[in-house]
Amino acid sequence: FDGLDSAGLAYDINDNFLLQGFTDSLVSKPIDMTSVAVAARNTVFLSFFVQWAGRGEEPDEPDYLQLDFRSSDGQWITVRTIAPEETPDATLFYEIIIPVADEDYFHSEFQFRFRSYGRQSGPYDTWNIDYVYLDEGRSN
């Protein structure tokens, strides 16, 4: 995730080099969560690993990575906002695990979405995500 679109072009090509806004996003396909038994719903977790910068430019203080879940009425609900660490280790991935506990997420069209917020003028404010895993029968 950075300030370049899928064609490798900046999201904003105007003269404002420092323009901030949402850049890359990754949206899951719809997932039918109705098959999860009510008794098992407190064991559903989404986990992933995130890395600041990696081989790209480090995100700055106002930048962030956002995780949203789609509710049964189609609204995106922000469940986690990840800000860059004060001194991130660009060689490490950090594990994050989020419960999918709200009953409003157990519908036939559940989705999750990652979005990055940062500079829209080029390959800046880089976030890497890996090993995204959603399943029941899990715990923190």
Short mmCIF file of N, CA, C and O in Angstrom, two decimals:
data_model
loop_
_atom_site.label_atom_id
_atom_site.label_comp_id
_atom_site.label_asym_id
_atom_site.label_seq_id
_atom_site.Cartn_x
_atom_site.Cartn_y
_atom_site.Cartn_z
N PHE A 1 0.86 -1.17 0.00
CA PHE A 1 0.00 0.00 0.00
C PHE A 1 0.90 1.22 0.00
O PHE A 1 1.79 1.35 0.84
N ASP A 2 0.62 2.14 -0.94
CA ASP A 2 1.38 3.39 -1.01
C ASP A 2 0.56 4.41 -1.78
O ASP A 2 -0.64 4.24 -1.93
N GLY A 3 1.18 5.46 -2.29
CA GLY A 3 0.47 6.51 -3.00
C GLY A 3 0.36 6.31 -4.49
O GLY A 3 0.07 7.25 -5.22
N LEU A 4 0.59 5.07 -4.96
CA LEU A 4 0.48 4.77 -6.39
C LEU A 4 -0.70 3.84 -6.63
O LEU A 4 -0.94 2.92 -5.85
N ASP A 5 -1.40 4.05 -7.73
CA ASP A 5 -2.54 3.19 -8.06
C ASP A 5 -2.05 1.90 -8.73
O ASP A 5 -0.84 1.66 -8.86
N SER A 6 -2.97 1.06 -9.19
CA SER A 6 -2.60 -0.23 -9.77
C SER A 6 -1.81 -0.11 -11.07
O SER A 6 -1.15 -1.06 -11.48
N ALA A 7 -1.85 1.05 -11.70
CA ALA A 7 -1.08 1.28 -12.92
C ALA A 7 0.27 1.92 -12.63
O ALA A 7 1.02 2.24 -13.55
N GLY A 8 0.58 2.13 -11.34
CA GLY A 8 1.85 2.74 -10.96
C GLY A 8 1.86 4.24 -11.05
O GLY A 8 2.92 4.87 -11.02
N LEU A 9 0.67 4.85 -11.14
CA LEU A 9 0.56 6.31 -11.22
C LEU A 9 0.12 6.88 -9.88
O LEU A 9 -0.64 6.24 -9.14
N ALA A 10 0.56 8.08 -9.59
CA ALA A 10 0.16 8.75 -8.35
C ALA A 10 -1.35 8.97 -8.34
O ALA A 10 -1.96 9.23 -9.39
N TYR A 11 -1.97 8.83 -7.17
CA TYR A 11 -3.41 9.08 -7.05
C TYR A 11 -3.74 10.53 -7.36
O TYR A 11 -4.80 10.84 -7.88
N ASP A 12 -2.84 11.42 -7.00
CA ASP A 12 -3.05 12.84 -7.27
C ASP A 12 -1.84 13.36 -8.03
O ASP A 12 -0.72 13.30 -7.54
N ILE A 13 -2.07 13.86 -9.25
CA ILE A 13 -0.96 14.35 -10.07
C ILE A 13 -0.95 15.86 -10.18
O ILE A 13 -0.27 16.43 -11.02
N ASN A 14 -1.70 16.54 -9.31
CA ASN A 14 -1.73 18.00 -9.30
C ASN A 14 -0.45 18.55 -8.68
O ASN A 14 0.46 17.81 -8.33
N ASP A 15 -0.41 19.83 -8.51
CA ASP A 15 0.80 20.49 -8.01
C ASP A 15 1.01 20.33 -6.51
O ASP A 15 2.06 20.66 -6.00
N ASN A 16 0.01 19.83 -5.78
CA ASN A 16 0.13 19.72 -4.34
C ASN A 16 0.81 18.42 -3.96
O ASN A 16 0.18 17.38 -3.75
N PHE A 17 2.14 18.47 -3.84
CA PHE A 17 2.96 17.30 -3.56
C PHE A 17 2.64 16.65 -2.22
O PHE A 17 2.84 15.47 -2.02
N LEU A 18 2.13 17.44 -1.26
CA LEU A 18 1.89 16.95 0.09
C LEU A 18 0.43 16.58 0.35
O LEU A 18 0.06 16.30 1.49
N LEU A 19 -0.40 16.54 -0.69
CA LEU A 19 -1.82 16.24 -0.50
C LEU A 19 -1.99 14.87 0.14
O LEU A 19 -1.44 13.87 -0.31
N GLN A 20 -2.78 14.82 1.22
CA GLN A 20 -3.05 13.60 1.96
C GLN A 20 -4.46 13.10 1.66
O GLN A 20 -5.36 13.89 1.39
N GLY A 21 -4.64 11.80 1.73
CA GLY A 21 -5.96 11.21 1.56
C GLY A 21 -5.85 9.70 1.50
O GLY A 21 -4.77 9.13 1.65
N PHE A 22 -6.99 9.03 1.28
CA PHE A 22 -6.95 7.58 1.14
C PHE A 22 -6.30 7.22 -0.18
O PHE A 22 -6.50 7.89 -1.20
N THR A 23 -5.50 6.16 -0.15
CA THR A 23 -4.79 5.71 -1.35
C THR A 23 -5.22 4.28 -1.67
O THR A 23 -6.35 4.06 -2.03
N ASP A 24 -4.35 3.32 -1.48
CA ASP A 24 -4.67 1.94 -1.85
C ASP A 24 -5.71 1.32 -0.93
O ASP A 24 -5.81 1.67 0.25
N SER A 25 -6.44 0.36 -1.48
CA SER A 25 -7.37 -0.41 -0.67
C SER A 25 -7.39 -1.85 -1.17
O SER A 25 -7.08 -2.13 -2.32
N LEU A 26 -7.75 -2.73 -0.27
CA LEU A 26 -7.92 -4.14 -0.59
C LEU A 26 -9.23 -4.57 0.05
O LEU A 26 -9.41 -4.45 1.26
N VAL A 27 -10.16 -5.05 -0.78
CA VAL A 27 -11.49 -5.45 -0.30
C VAL A 27 -11.67 -6.94 -0.56
O VAL A 27 -11.44 -7.41 -1.68
N SER A 28 -12.09 -7.65 0.46
CA SER A 28 -12.32 -9.09 0.30
C SER A 28 -13.55 -9.33 -0.55
O SER A 28 -14.42 -8.46 -0.70
N LYS A 29 -13.65 -10.53 -1.08
CA LYS A 29 -14.89 -10.95 -1.71
C LYS A 29 -15.93 -11.13 -0.59
O LYS A 29 -15.56 -11.32 0.57
N PRO A 30 -17.21 -11.11 -0.91
CA PRO A 30 -18.22 -11.37 0.12
C PRO A 30 -18.03 -12.77 0.73
O PRO A 30 -17.73 -13.73 0.04
N ILE A 31 -18.20 -12.84 2.05
CA ILE A 31 -18.03 -14.07 2.80
C ILE A 31 -19.34 -14.36 3.53
O ILE A 31 -19.86 -13.51 4.24
N ASP A 32 -19.87 -15.56 3.34
CA ASP A 32 -21.12 -15.95 4.01
C ASP A 32 -20.80 -16.36 5.44
O ASP A 32 -20.27 -17.43 5.68
N MET A 33 -21.15 -15.49 6.39
CA MET A 33 -20.87 -15.75 7.81
C MET A 33 -22.07 -16.37 8.51
O MET A 33 -22.00 -16.66 9.70
N THR A 34 -23.17 -16.59 7.78
CA THR A 34 -24.37 -17.15 8.42
C THR A 34 -24.18 -18.61 8.83
O THR A 34 -24.92 -19.12 9.67
N SER A 35 -23.20 -19.28 8.25
CA SER A 35 -22.98 -20.69 8.57
C SER A 35 -22.24 -20.88 9.89
O SER A 35 -22.13 -22.01 10.38
N VAL A 36 -21.72 -19.80 10.48
CA VAL A 36 -21.03 -19.90 11.76
C VAL A 36 -22.08 -20.05 12.86
O VAL A 36 -22.97 -19.20 13.01
N ALA A 37 -21.99 -21.14 13.61
CA ALA A 37 -22.94 -21.38 14.70
C ALA A 37 -22.89 -20.25 15.71
O ALA A 37 -21.81 -19.70 15.99
N VAL A 38 -24.03 -19.90 16.27
CA VAL A 38 -24.10 -18.81 17.25
C VAL A 38 -23.13 -19.04 18.40
O VAL A 38 -22.44 -18.12 18.84
N ALA A 39 -23.02 -20.27 18.86
CA ALA A 39 -22.13 -20.59 19.97
C ALA A 39 -20.65 -20.42 19.62
O ALA A 39 -19.82 -20.25 20.51
N ALA A 40 -20.31 -20.42 18.34
CA ALA A 40 -18.91 -20.30 17.91
C ALA A 40 -18.54 -18.90 17.46
O ALA A 40 -17.38 -18.64 17.14
N ARG A 41 -19.48 -17.99 17.44
CA ARG A 41 -19.21 -16.66 16.89
C ARG A 41 -18.19 -15.86 17.70
O ARG A 41 -17.52 -14.99 17.16
N ASN A 42 -18.04 -16.17 18.97
CA ASN A 42 -17.03 -15.47 19.76
C ASN A 42 -15.63 -16.04 19.53
O ASN A 42 -14.67 -15.60 20.14
N THR A 43 -15.51 -17.03 18.63
CA THR A 43 -14.20 -17.61 18.30
C THR A 43 -13.75 -17.24 16.89
O THR A 43 -12.79 -17.81 16.38
N VAL A 44 -14.45 -16.28 16.26
CA VAL A 44 -14.08 -15.84 14.90
C VAL A 44 -13.13 -14.65 15.02
O VAL A 44 -13.46 -13.64 15.65
N PHE A 45 -11.97 -14.78 14.39
CA PHE A 45 -10.96 -13.72 14.42
C PHE A 45 -10.38 -13.53 13.02
O PHE A 45 -10.25 -14.49 12.26
N LEU A 46 -10.04 -12.30 12.71
CA LEU A 46 -9.28 -11.95 11.50
C LEU A 46 -7.88 -11.58 11.97
O LEU A 46 -7.73 -10.72 12.85
N SER A 47 -6.88 -12.22 11.41
CA SER A 47 -5.51 -11.88 11.76
C SER A 47 -4.73 -11.55 10.50
O SER A 47 -5.09 -11.97 9.39
N PHE A 48 -3.67 -10.79 10.68
CA PHE A 48 -2.79 -10.43 9.58
C PHE A 48 -1.48 -9.91 10.15
O PHE A 48 -1.38 -9.63 11.35
N PHE A 49 -0.50 -9.81 9.30
CA PHE A 49 0.79 -9.23 9.67
C PHE A 49 0.94 -7.93 8.90
O PHE A 49 0.56 -7.85 7.72
N VAL A 50 1.48 -6.91 9.56
CA VAL A 50 1.68 -5.62 8.91
C VAL A 50 3.12 -5.17 9.13
O VAL A 50 3.72 -5.43 10.17
N GLN A 51 3.66 -4.52 8.11
CA GLN A 51 5.03 -4.01 8.17
C GLN A 51 5.02 -2.55 7.74
O GLN A 51 4.42 -2.19 6.73
N TRP A 52 5.67 -1.71 8.52
CA TRP A 52 5.84 -0.31 8.15
C TRP A 52 7.02 -0.22 7.19
O TRP A 52 8.06 -0.81 7.43
N ALA A 53 6.85 0.48 6.12
CA ALA A 53 7.92 0.82 5.16
C ALA A 53 8.43 -0.38 4.36
O ALA A 53 8.34 -0.36 3.15
N GLY A 54 8.96 -1.39 5.00
CA GLY A 54 9.58 -2.48 4.25
C GLY A 54 10.72 -1.92 3.42
O GLY A 54 11.64 -1.31 3.94
N ARG A 55 10.62 -2.06 2.11
CA ARG A 55 11.64 -1.49 1.21
C ARG A 55 11.18 -0.16 0.61
O ARG A 55 11.78 0.35 -0.31
N GLY A 56 10.07 0.36 1.14
CA GLY A 56 9.54 1.63 0.66
C GLY A 56 9.79 2.74 1.66
O GLY A 56 10.58 2.60 2.59
N GLU A 57 9.08 3.84 1.49
CA GLU A 57 9.23 5.01 2.35
C GLU A 57 8.35 4.83 3.59
O GLU A 57 7.22 4.37 3.50
N GLU A 58 8.90 5.16 4.77
CA GLU A 58 8.16 5.00 6.01
C GLU A 58 6.95 5.93 6.07
O GLU A 58 7.05 7.09 5.68
N PRO A 59 5.83 5.45 6.60
CA PRO A 59 4.69 6.33 6.84
C PRO A 59 5.07 7.38 7.88
O PRO A 59 5.86 7.12 8.79
N ASP A 60 4.50 8.56 7.74
CA ASP A 60 4.74 9.66 8.67
C ASP A 60 3.65 9.67 9.74
O ASP A 60 2.66 8.91 9.66
N GLU A 61 3.77 10.57 10.70
CA GLU A 61 2.83 10.62 11.82
C GLU A 61 1.36 10.72 11.42
O GLU A 61 0.55 10.02 12.01
N PRO A 62 0.96 11.51 10.43
CA PRO A 62 -0.49 11.56 10.15
C PRO A 62 -1.00 10.37 9.33
O PRO A 62 -2.21 10.22 9.14
N ASP A 63 -0.12 9.50 8.85
CA ASP A 63 -0.52 8.39 7.99
C ASP A 63 -1.03 7.23 8.82
O ASP A 63 -0.65 7.07 9.99
N TYR A 64 -1.86 6.39 8.21
CA TYR A 64 -2.34 5.21 8.92
C TYR A 64 -2.88 4.17 7.96
O TYR A 64 -3.12 4.45 6.79
N LEU A 65 -3.05 2.98 8.49
CA LEU A 65 -3.68 1.87 7.80
C LEU A 65 -4.97 1.59 8.55
O LEU A 65 -4.97 1.55 9.78
N GLN A 66 -6.04 1.40 7.83
CA GLN A 66 -7.36 1.24 8.44
C GLN A 66 -7.97 -0.10 8.03
O GLN A 66 -7.89 -0.49 6.87
N LEU A 67 -8.59 -0.79 8.99
CA LEU A 67 -9.32 -2.02 8.72
C LEU A 67 -10.79 -1.78 9.01
O LEU A 67 -11.15 -1.33 10.10
N ASP A 68 -11.64 -2.09 8.02
CA ASP A 68 -13.08 -1.92 8.15
C ASP A 68 -13.78 -3.25 7.93
O ASP A 68 -13.31 -4.08 7.14
N PHE A 69 -14.92 -3.44 8.61
CA PHE A 69 -15.80 -4.57 8.37
C PHE A 69 -17.10 -4.03 7.80
O PHE A 69 -17.57 -2.97 8.21
N ARG A 70 -17.72 -4.79 6.90
CA ARG A 70 -19.01 -4.40 6.32
C ARG A 70 -20.13 -5.01 7.15
O ARG A 70 -20.20 -6.22 7.34
N SER A 71 -21.02 -4.15 7.64
CA SER A 71 -22.14 -4.60 8.46
C SER A 71 -23.28 -5.11 7.57
O SER A 71 -23.23 -4.98 6.35
N SER A 72 -24.30 -5.65 8.20
CA SER A 72 -25.42 -6.23 7.45
C SER A 72 -26.19 -5.20 6.64
O SER A 72 -26.82 -5.54 5.64
N ASP A 73 -26.12 -3.92 7.04
CA ASP A 73 -26.80 -2.87 6.26
C ASP A 73 -25.90 -2.24 5.20
O ASP A 73 -26.24 -1.23 4.60
N GLY A 74 -24.71 -2.84 4.97
CA GLY A 74 -23.81 -2.38 3.92
C GLY A 74 -22.87 -1.26 4.33
O GLY A 74 -22.09 -0.79 3.50
N GLN A 75 -22.89 -0.85 5.58
CA GLN A 75 -22.02 0.23 6.05
C GLN A 75 -20.64 -0.32 6.40
O GLN A 75 -20.52 -1.42 6.94
N TRP A 76 -19.60 0.46 6.11
CA TRP A 76 -18.25 0.10 6.51
C TRP A 76 -18.01 0.63 7.92
O TRP A 76 -18.18 1.82 8.17
N ILE A 77 -17.60 -0.25 8.83
CA ILE A 77 -17.33 0.10 10.22
C ILE A 77 -15.84 -0.07 10.46
O ILE A 77 -15.28 -1.16 10.26
N THR A 78 -15.18 1.01 10.88
CA THR A 78 -13.75 0.94 11.17
C THR A 78 -13.54 0.18 12.48
O THR A 78 -14.09 0.57 13.51
N VAL A 79 -12.77 -0.91 12.42
CA VAL A 79 -12.52 -1.72 13.60
C VAL A 79 -11.10 -1.58 14.12
O VAL A 79 -10.82 -1.93 15.27
N ARG A 80 -10.19 -1.07 13.30
CA ARG A 80 -8.82 -0.85 13.76
C ARG A 80 -8.15 0.19 12.87
O ARG A 80 -8.28 0.14 11.64
N THR A 81 -7.45 1.10 13.50
CA THR A 81 -6.61 2.06 12.80
C THR A 81 -5.19 1.86 13.31
O THR A 81 -4.96 1.86 14.52
N ILE A 82 -4.26 1.67 12.40
CA ILE A 82 -2.88 1.38 12.75
C ILE A 82 -2.02 2.56 12.33
O ILE A 82 -1.94 2.89 11.14
N ALA A 83 -1.41 3.20 13.31
CA ALA A 83 -0.53 4.33 13.04
C ALA A 83 0.91 3.83 13.04
O ALA A 83 1.22 2.82 13.67
N PRO A 84 1.80 4.54 12.34
CA PRO A 84 3.20 4.10 12.35
C PRO A 84 3.80 4.25 13.74
O PRO A 84 3.47 5.17 14.48
N GLU A 85 4.64 3.30 14.09
CA GLU A 85 5.34 3.36 15.36
C GLU A 85 6.35 4.50 15.32
O GLU A 85 6.78 4.93 14.26
N GLU A 86 6.73 4.96 16.50
CA GLU A 86 7.70 6.05 16.58
C GLU A 86 9.04 5.65 15.96
O GLU A 86 9.67 6.42 15.25
N THR A 87 9.47 4.41 16.22
CA THR A 87 10.71 3.91 15.64
C THR A 87 10.45 2.51 15.09
O THR A 87 10.89 1.51 15.68
N PRO A 88 9.75 2.39 13.97
CA PRO A 88 9.43 1.06 13.45
C PRO A 88 10.68 0.35 12.93
O PRO A 88 11.61 0.98 12.45
N ASP A 89 10.67 -0.93 13.09
CA ASP A 89 11.73 -1.75 12.53
C ASP A 89 11.24 -2.22 11.16
O ASP A 89 10.35 -3.07 11.08
N ALA A 90 11.77 -1.66 10.10
CA ALA A 90 11.30 -1.94 8.74
C ALA A 90 11.55 -3.38 8.31
O ALA A 90 11.03 -3.80 7.29
N THR A 91 12.30 -4.14 9.10
CA THR A 91 12.56 -5.54 8.73
C THR A 91 11.55 -6.50 9.35
O THR A 91 11.56 -7.68 9.03
N LEU A 92 10.69 -6.01 10.24
CA LEU A 92 9.77 -6.89 10.97
C LEU A 92 8.32 -6.71 10.51
O LEU A 92 7.90 -5.62 10.15
N PHE A 93 7.58 -7.82 10.57
CA PHE A 93 6.13 -7.78 10.42
C PHE A 93 5.54 -7.94 11.82
O PHE A 93 6.04 -8.74 12.61
N TYR A 94 4.48 -7.20 12.12
CA TYR A 94 3.83 -7.25 13.42
C TYR A 94 2.47 -7.92 13.25
O TYR A 94 1.69 -7.56 12.37
N GLU A 95 2.17 -8.89 14.12
CA GLU A 95 0.91 -9.61 14.04
C GLU A 95 -0.20 -8.85 14.73
O GLU A 95 -0.02 -8.32 15.82
N ILE A 96 -1.35 -8.81 14.07
CA ILE A 96 -2.54 -8.18 14.63
C ILE A 96 -3.69 -9.17 14.50
O ILE A 96 -3.85 -9.79 13.44
N ILE A 97 -4.46 -9.32 15.56
CA ILE A 97 -5.61 -10.22 15.53
C ILE A 97 -6.82 -9.46 16.07
O ILE A 97 -6.74 -8.80 17.10
N ILE A 98 -7.91 -9.52 15.30
CA ILE A 98 -9.12 -8.75 15.59
C ILE A 98 -10.30 -9.70 15.74
O ILE A 98 -10.56 -10.51 14.84
N PRO A 99 -11.05 -9.61 16.84
CA PRO A 99 -12.26 -10.44 16.93
C PRO A 99 -13.34 -9.92 15.99
O PRO A 99 -13.48 -8.71 15.79
N VAL A 100 -14.07 -10.84 15.41
CA VAL A 100 -15.24 -10.48 14.59
C VAL A 100 -16.44 -10.85 15.46
O VAL A 100 -17.09 -11.86 15.26
N ALA A 101 -16.70 -10.02 16.46
CA ALA A 101 -17.62 -10.40 17.53
C ALA A 101 -19.03 -9.84 17.37
O ALA A 101 -19.98 -10.43 17.88
N ASP A 102 -19.17 -8.73 16.70
CA ASP A 102 -20.49 -8.09 16.61
C ASP A 102 -21.44 -8.93 15.77
O ASP A 102 -21.09 -9.35 14.66
N GLU A 103 -22.63 -9.18 16.28
CA GLU A 103 -23.63 -9.98 15.56
C GLU A 103 -23.95 -9.39 14.19
O GLU A 103 -24.37 -10.11 13.28
N ASP A 104 -23.75 -8.10 14.03
CA ASP A 104 -24.06 -7.43 12.76
C ASP A 104 -23.14 -7.86 11.62
O ASP A 104 -23.39 -7.56 10.47
N TYR A 105 -22.06 -8.57 11.94
CA TYR A 105 -21.13 -9.03 10.90
C TYR A 105 -21.45 -10.44 10.41
O TYR A 105 -20.86 -10.90 9.44
N PHE A 106 -22.36 -11.12 11.06
CA PHE A 106 -22.67 -12.50 10.69
C PHE A 106 -23.85 -12.52 9.73
O PHE A 106 -24.97 -12.89 10.07
N HIS A 107 -23.55 -12.13 8.49
CA HIS A 107 -24.53 -12.10 7.41
C HIS A 107 -23.90 -12.69 6.16
O HIS A 107 -22.70 -13.01 6.15
N SER A 108 -24.67 -12.84 5.12
CA SER A 108 -24.20 -13.56 3.93
C SER A 108 -23.26 -12.77 3.03
O SER A 108 -22.64 -13.33 2.14
N GLU A 109 -23.12 -11.46 3.27
CA GLU A 109 -22.28 -10.62 2.40
C GLU A 109 -21.18 -9.90 3.20
O GLU A 109 -20.76 -8.80 2.83
N PHE A 110 -20.71 -10.51 4.28
CA PHE A 110 -19.65 -9.89 5.09
C PHE A 110 -18.41 -9.66 4.23
O PHE A 110 -18.04 -10.49 3.40
N GLN A 111 -17.77 -8.52 4.44
CA GLN A 111 -16.48 -8.22 3.80
C GLN A 111 -15.59 -7.47 4.78
O GLN A 111 -16.07 -6.84 5.72
N PHE A 112 -14.30 -7.54 4.53
CA PHE A 112 -13.36 -6.68 5.25
C PHE A 112 -12.58 -5.88 4.21
O PHE A 112 -12.48 -6.27 3.04
N ARG A 113 -12.06 -4.75 4.66
CA ARG A 113 -11.36 -3.84 3.75
C ARG A 113 -10.19 -3.21 4.49
O ARG A 113 -10.33 -2.73 5.60
N PHE A 114 -9.04 -3.21 3.83
CA PHE A 114 -7.88 -2.46 4.30
C PHE A 114 -7.77 -1.21 3.43
O PHE A 114 -7.91 -1.29 2.20
N ARG A 115 -7.51 -0.06 4.06
CA ARG A 115 -7.27 1.18 3.31
C ARG A 115 -6.09 1.91 3.95
O ARG A 115 -5.96 1.95 5.17
N SER A 116 -5.27 2.48 3.10
CA SER A 116 -4.16 3.28 3.62
C SER A 116 -4.47 4.75 3.40
O SER A 116 -5.12 5.14 2.44
N TYR A 117 -3.99 5.54 4.35
CA TYR A 117 -4.15 6.99 4.29
C TYR A 117 -2.75 7.58 4.34
O TYR A 117 -1.96 7.26 5.22
N GLY A 118 -2.45 8.42 3.36
CA GLY A 118 -1.12 9.03 3.31
C GLY A 118 -1.01 9.97 2.13
O GLY A 118 -2.00 10.42 1.56
N ARG A 119 0.22 10.22 1.75
CA ARG A 119 0.48 11.14 0.64
C ARG A 119 0.04 10.50 -0.67
O ARG A 119 0.37 9.35 -0.95
N GLN A 120 -0.69 11.24 -1.49
CA GLN A 120 -1.27 10.72 -2.73
C GLN A 120 -0.43 11.03 -3.96
O GLN A 120 -0.86 10.76 -5.07
N SER A 121 0.78 11.52 -3.76
CA SER A 121 1.57 12.00 -4.90
C SER A 121 2.67 11.06 -5.35
O SER A 121 3.50 11.43 -6.18
N GLY A 122 2.71 9.84 -4.83
CA GLY A 122 3.75 8.94 -5.29
C GLY A 122 3.98 7.77 -4.35
O GLY A 122 3.16 7.49 -3.48
N PRO A 123 5.13 7.12 -4.51
CA PRO A 123 5.40 5.89 -3.73
C PRO A 123 5.85 6.20 -2.30
O PRO A 123 6.97 5.88 -1.90
N TYR A 124 4.97 6.81 -1.54
CA TYR A 124 5.29 7.22 -0.17
C TYR A 124 4.39 6.47 0.81
O TYR A 124 3.36 5.92 0.45
N ASP A 125 4.78 6.51 2.07
CA ASP A 125 3.95 6.01 3.16
C ASP A 125 3.54 4.56 2.90
O ASP A 125 2.36 4.22 2.80
N THR A 126 4.53 3.70 2.82
CA THR A 126 4.34 2.30 2.43
C THR A 126 3.95 1.42 3.61
O THR A 126 4.54 1.50 4.69
N TRP A 127 2.95 0.58 3.37
CA TRP A 127 2.51 -0.45 4.31
C TRP A 127 2.50 -1.78 3.56
O TRP A 127 2.05 -1.84 2.42
N ASN A 128 2.95 -2.84 4.20
CA ASN A 128 2.88 -4.18 3.64
C ASN A 128 2.00 -5.04 4.55
O ASN A 128 2.13 -4.99 5.77
N ILE A 129 1.11 -5.83 3.93
CA ILE A 129 0.22 -6.73 4.66
C ILE A 129 0.43 -8.13 4.12
O ILE A 129 0.57 -8.34 2.92
N ASP A 130 0.44 -9.10 5.04
CA ASP A 130 0.66 -10.49 4.64
C ASP A 130 -0.12 -11.42 5.57
O ASP A 130 -0.51 -11.03 6.66
N TYR A 131 -0.31 -12.65 5.13
CA TYR A 131 -0.94 -13.71 5.91
C TYR A 131 -2.27 -13.28 6.53
O TYR A 131 -2.48 -13.43 7.73
N VAL A 132 -3.18 -12.81 5.70
CA VAL A 132 -4.52 -12.45 6.16
C VAL A 132 -5.30 -13.76 6.34
O VAL A 132 -5.35 -14.59 5.43
N TYR A 133 -5.88 -13.94 7.54
CA TYR A 133 -6.54 -15.22 7.85
C TYR A 133 -7.79 -14.96 8.69
O TYR A 133 -7.72 -14.34 9.75
N LEU A 134 -8.93 -15.44 8.21
CA LEU A 134 -10.21 -15.32 8.90
C LEU A 134 -10.76 -16.71 9.11
O LEU A 134 -10.89 -17.49 8.14
N ASP A 135 -11.09 -17.06 10.37
CA ASP A 135 -11.66 -18.39 10.63
C ASP A 135 -12.27 -18.41 12.02
O ASP A 135 -11.99 -17.54 12.86
N GLU A 136 -13.08 -19.44 12.27
CA GLU A 136 -13.64 -19.66 13.59
C GLU A 136 -12.78 -20.67 14.33
O GLU A 136 -11.85 -21.25 13.77
N GLY A 137 -13.06 -20.84 15.64
CA GLY A 137 -12.27 -21.76 16.45
C GLY A 137 -10.93 -21.20 16.84
O GLY A 137 -9.99 -21.95 17.10
N ARG A 138 -10.83 -19.89 16.91
CA ARG A 138 -9.57 -19.21 17.22
C ARG A 138 -9.72 -18.41 18.50
O ARG A 138 -10.82 -18.20 19.00
N SER A 139 -8.62 -17.91 19.01
CA SER A 139 -8.63 -17.03 20.18
C SER A 139 -7.46 -16.05 20.06
O SER A 139 -6.61 -16.20 19.19
N ASN A 140 -7.45 -15.06 20.97
CA ASN A 140 -6.33 -14.13 20.98
C ASN A 140 -5.04 -14.86 21.26
O ASN A 140 -3.99 -14.51 20.87
#
